[in-house]
Short mmCIF file of N, CA and C in Angstrom, two decimals:
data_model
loop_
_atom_site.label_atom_id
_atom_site.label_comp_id
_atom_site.label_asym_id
_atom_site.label_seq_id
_atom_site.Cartn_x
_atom_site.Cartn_y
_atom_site.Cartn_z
N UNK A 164 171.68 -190.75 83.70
CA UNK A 164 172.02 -189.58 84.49
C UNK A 164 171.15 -188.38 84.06
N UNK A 165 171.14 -188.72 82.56
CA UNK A 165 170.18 -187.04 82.24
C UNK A 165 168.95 -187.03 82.50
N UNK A 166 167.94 -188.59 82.36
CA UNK A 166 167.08 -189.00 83.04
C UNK A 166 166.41 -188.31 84.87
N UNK A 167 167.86 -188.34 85.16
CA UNK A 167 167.31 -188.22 87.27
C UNK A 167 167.66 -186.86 87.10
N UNK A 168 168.39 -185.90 86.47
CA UNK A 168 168.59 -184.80 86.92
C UNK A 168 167.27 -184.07 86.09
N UNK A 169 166.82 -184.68 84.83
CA UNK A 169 165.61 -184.01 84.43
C UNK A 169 163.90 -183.99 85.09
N UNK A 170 164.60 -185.46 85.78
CA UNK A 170 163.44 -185.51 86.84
C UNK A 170 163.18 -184.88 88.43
N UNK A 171 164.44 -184.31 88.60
CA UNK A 171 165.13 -183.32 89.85
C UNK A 171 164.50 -182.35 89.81
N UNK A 172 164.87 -181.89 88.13
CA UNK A 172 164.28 -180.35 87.76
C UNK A 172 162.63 -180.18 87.49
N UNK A 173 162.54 -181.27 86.81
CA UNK A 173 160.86 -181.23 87.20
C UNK A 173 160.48 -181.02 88.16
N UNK A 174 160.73 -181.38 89.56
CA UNK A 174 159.87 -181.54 90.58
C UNK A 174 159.83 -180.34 91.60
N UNK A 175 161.26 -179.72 91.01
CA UNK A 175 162.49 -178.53 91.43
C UNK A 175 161.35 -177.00 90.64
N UNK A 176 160.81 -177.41 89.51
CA UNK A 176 160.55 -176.44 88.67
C UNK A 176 159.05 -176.73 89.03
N UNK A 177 158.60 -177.35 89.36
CA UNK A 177 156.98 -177.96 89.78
C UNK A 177 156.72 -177.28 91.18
N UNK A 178 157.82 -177.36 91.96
CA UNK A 178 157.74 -176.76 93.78
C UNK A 178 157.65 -175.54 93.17
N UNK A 179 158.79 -174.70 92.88
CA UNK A 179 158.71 -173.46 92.80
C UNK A 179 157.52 -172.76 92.64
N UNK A 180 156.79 -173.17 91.30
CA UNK A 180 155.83 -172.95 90.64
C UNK A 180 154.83 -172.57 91.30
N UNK A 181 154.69 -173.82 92.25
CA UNK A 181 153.11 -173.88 93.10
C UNK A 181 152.81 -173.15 94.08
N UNK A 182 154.88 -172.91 94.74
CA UNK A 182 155.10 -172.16 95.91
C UNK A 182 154.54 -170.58 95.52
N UNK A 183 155.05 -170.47 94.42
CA UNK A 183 154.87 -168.94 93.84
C UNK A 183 153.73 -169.01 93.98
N UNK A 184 152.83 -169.37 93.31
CA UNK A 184 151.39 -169.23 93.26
C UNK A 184 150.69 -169.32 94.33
N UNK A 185 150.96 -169.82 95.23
CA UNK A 185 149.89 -169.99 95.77
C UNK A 185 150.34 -169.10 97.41
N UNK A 186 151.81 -169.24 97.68
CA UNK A 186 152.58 -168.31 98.81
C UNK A 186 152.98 -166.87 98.34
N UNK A 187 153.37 -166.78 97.22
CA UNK A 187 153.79 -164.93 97.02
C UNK A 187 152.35 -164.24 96.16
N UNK A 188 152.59 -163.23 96.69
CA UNK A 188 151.69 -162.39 96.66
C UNK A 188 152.00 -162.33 94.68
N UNK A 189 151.23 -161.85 94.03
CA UNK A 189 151.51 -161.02 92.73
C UNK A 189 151.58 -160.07 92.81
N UNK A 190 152.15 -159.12 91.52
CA UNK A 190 152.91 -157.83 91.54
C UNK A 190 153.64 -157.70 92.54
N UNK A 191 154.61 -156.35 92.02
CA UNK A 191 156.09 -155.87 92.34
C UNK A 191 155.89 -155.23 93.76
N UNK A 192 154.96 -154.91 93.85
CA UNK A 192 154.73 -153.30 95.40
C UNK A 192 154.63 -154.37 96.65
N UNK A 193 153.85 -155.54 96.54
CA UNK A 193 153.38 -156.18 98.23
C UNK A 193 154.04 -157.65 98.05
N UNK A 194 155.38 -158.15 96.94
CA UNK A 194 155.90 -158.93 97.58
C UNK A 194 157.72 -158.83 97.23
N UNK A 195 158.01 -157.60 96.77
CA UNK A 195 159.38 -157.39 96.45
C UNK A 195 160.72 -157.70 97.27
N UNK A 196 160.15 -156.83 98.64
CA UNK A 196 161.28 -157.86 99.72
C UNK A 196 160.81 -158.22 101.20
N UNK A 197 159.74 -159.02 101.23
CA UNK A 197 159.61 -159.52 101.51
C UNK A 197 159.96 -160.74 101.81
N UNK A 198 159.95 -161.99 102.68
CA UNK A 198 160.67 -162.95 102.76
C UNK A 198 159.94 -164.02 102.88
N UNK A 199 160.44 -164.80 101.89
CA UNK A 199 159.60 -166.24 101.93
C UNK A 199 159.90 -167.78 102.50
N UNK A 200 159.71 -168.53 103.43
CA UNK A 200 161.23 -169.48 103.25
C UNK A 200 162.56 -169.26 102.87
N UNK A 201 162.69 -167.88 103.57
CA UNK A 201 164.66 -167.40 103.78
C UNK A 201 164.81 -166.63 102.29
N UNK A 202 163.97 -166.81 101.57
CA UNK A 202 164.76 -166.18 100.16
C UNK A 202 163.44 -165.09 99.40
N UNK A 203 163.80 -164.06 98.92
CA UNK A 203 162.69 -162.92 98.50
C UNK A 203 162.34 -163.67 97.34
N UNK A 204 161.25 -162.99 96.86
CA UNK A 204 160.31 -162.90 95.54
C UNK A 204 161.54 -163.24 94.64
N UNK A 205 162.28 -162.34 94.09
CA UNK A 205 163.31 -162.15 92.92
C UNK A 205 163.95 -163.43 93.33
N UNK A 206 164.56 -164.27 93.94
CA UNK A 206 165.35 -165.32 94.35
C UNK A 206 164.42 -166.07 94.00
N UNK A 207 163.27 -165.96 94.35
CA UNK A 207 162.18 -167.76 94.23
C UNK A 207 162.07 -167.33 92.21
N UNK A 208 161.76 -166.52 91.93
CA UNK A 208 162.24 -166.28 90.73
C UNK A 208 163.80 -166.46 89.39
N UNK A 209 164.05 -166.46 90.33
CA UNK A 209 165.28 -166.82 89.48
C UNK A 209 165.81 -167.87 89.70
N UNK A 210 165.55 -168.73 90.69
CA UNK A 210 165.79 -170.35 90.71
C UNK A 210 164.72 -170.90 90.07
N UNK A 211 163.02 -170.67 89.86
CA UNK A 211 162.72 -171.13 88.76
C UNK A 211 162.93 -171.50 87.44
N UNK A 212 163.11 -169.69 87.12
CA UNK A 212 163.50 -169.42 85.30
C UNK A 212 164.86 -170.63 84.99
N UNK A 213 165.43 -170.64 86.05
CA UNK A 213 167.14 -171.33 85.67
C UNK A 213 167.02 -172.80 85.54
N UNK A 214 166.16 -172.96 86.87
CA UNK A 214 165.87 -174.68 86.58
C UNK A 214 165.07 -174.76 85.57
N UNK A 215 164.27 -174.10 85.02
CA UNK A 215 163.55 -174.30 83.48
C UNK A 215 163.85 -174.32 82.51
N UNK A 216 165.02 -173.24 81.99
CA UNK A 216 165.97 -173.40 81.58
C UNK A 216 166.76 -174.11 81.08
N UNK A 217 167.30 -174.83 82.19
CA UNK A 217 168.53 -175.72 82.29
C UNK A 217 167.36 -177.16 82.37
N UNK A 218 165.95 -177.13 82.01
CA UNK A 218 165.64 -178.60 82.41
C UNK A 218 165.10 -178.68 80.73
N UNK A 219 164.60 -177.50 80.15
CA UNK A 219 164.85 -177.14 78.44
C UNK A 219 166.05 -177.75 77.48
N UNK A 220 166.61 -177.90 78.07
CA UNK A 220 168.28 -178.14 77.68
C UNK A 220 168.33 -179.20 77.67
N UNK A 221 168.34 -179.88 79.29
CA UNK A 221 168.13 -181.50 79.01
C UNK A 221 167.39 -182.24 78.28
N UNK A 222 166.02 -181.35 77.66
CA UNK A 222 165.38 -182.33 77.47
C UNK A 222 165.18 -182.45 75.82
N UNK A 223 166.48 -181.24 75.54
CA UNK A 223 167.41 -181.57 73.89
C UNK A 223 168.20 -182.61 74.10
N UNK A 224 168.72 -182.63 75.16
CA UNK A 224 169.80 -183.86 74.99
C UNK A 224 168.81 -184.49 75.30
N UNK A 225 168.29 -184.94 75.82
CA UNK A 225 167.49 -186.67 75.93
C UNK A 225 166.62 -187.22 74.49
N UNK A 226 166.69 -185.89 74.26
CA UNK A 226 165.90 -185.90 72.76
C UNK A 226 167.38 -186.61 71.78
N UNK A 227 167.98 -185.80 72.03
CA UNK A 227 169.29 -186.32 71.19
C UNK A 227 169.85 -187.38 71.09
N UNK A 228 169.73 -187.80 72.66
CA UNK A 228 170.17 -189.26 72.44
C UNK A 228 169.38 -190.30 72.89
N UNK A 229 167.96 -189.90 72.17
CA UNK A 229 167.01 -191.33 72.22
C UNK A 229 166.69 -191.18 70.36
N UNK A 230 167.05 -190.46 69.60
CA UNK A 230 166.97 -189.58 68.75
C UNK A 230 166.59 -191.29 67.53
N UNK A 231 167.37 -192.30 67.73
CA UNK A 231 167.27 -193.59 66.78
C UNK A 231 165.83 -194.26 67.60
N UNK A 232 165.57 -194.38 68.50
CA UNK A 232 164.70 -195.20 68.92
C UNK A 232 163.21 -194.07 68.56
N UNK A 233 163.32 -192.63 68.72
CA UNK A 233 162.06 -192.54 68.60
C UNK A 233 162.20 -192.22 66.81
N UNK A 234 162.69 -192.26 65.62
CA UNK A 234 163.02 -192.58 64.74
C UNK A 234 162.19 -193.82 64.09
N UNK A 235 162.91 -195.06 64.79
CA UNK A 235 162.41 -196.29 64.72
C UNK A 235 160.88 -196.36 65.44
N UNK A 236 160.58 -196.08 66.07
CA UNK A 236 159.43 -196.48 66.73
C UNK A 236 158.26 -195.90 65.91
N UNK A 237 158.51 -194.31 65.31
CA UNK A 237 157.68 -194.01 64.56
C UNK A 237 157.57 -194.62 63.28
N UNK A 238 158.45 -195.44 62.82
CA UNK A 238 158.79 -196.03 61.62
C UNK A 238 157.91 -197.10 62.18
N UNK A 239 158.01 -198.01 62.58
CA UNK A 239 156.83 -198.64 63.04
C UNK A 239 155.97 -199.03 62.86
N UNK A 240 155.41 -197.44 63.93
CA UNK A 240 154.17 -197.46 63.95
C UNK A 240 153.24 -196.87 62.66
N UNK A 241 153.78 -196.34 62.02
CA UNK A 241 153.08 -195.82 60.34
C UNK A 241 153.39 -197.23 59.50
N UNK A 242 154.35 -197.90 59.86
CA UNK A 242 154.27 -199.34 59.32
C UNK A 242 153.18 -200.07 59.42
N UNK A 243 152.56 -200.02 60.57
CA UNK A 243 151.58 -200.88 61.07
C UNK A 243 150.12 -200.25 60.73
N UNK A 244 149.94 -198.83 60.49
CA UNK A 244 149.33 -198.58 59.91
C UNK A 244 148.72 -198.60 58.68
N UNK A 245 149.30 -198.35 57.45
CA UNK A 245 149.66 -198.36 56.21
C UNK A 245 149.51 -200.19 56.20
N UNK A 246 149.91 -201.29 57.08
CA UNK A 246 149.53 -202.68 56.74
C UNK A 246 147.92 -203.05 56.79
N UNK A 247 147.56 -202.17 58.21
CA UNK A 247 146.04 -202.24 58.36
C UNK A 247 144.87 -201.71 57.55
N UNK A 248 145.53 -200.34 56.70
CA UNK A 248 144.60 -200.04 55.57
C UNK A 248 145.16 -201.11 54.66
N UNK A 249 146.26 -201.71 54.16
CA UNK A 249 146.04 -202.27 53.01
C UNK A 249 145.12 -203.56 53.30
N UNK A 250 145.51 -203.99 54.26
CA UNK A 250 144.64 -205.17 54.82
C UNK A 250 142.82 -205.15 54.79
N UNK A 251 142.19 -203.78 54.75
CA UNK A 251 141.34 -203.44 55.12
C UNK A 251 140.59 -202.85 53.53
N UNK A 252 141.61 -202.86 52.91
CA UNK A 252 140.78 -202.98 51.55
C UNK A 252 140.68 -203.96 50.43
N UNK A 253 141.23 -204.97 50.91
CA UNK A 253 141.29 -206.44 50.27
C UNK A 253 139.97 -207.20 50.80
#
C-alpha cells in the first residue's frame, strides 16, 4: 500500500512540477491570480509542497519497513567483497 501511494505521489509531485515550470509564469506580479487549469499559482503550489511532503514521509516508512532486508543485503554485499580481495591475494 505504501508502495502505490508513494508512487501516486511521485507522479502527483512530477505533474505539478513540470506544470509549474513550464505553464506558470515566475514571480509574484504576472502569475498571482491568475488561473491555471481552475486553480491559481498559490494552489498549484501548495498541492505540490504537500504531496512532497507527505511523499518524504512515506519514504521513512518504506525505509522503515524494508529496514532488515536493506541491512542484509548490504551485509552481503561487503561480504562478497572482502571474499574477492581475500581471494585475490592468495
Amino acid at each position: 500500500m505504501v508502495d502505490l501511494v508513494l508512487t501516486t505521489l511521485f507522479f502527483g509531485v512530477a505533474g505539478t512540477g513540470f506544470f509549474m515550470y513550464f505553464f506558470i509564469p515566475s514571480g509574484v506580479q504576472r502569475g498571482r491570480y491568475l488561473v491555471y487549469m481552475g486553480l491559481t499559482k498559490a494552489t498549484w503550489i501548495w498541492i505540490h509542497s504537500r504531496a512532497g511532503i507527505l511523499m518524504s514521509v512515506l519514504v521513512i516508512v518504506h525505509l522503515i519497513l524494508h529496514w532488515k532486508w536493506i541491512v542484509s543485503t548490504t551485509r552481503n554485499f561487503f561480504r562478497k567483497e572482502i571474499f574477492e580481495l581475500q581471494k585475490n591475494e592468495l
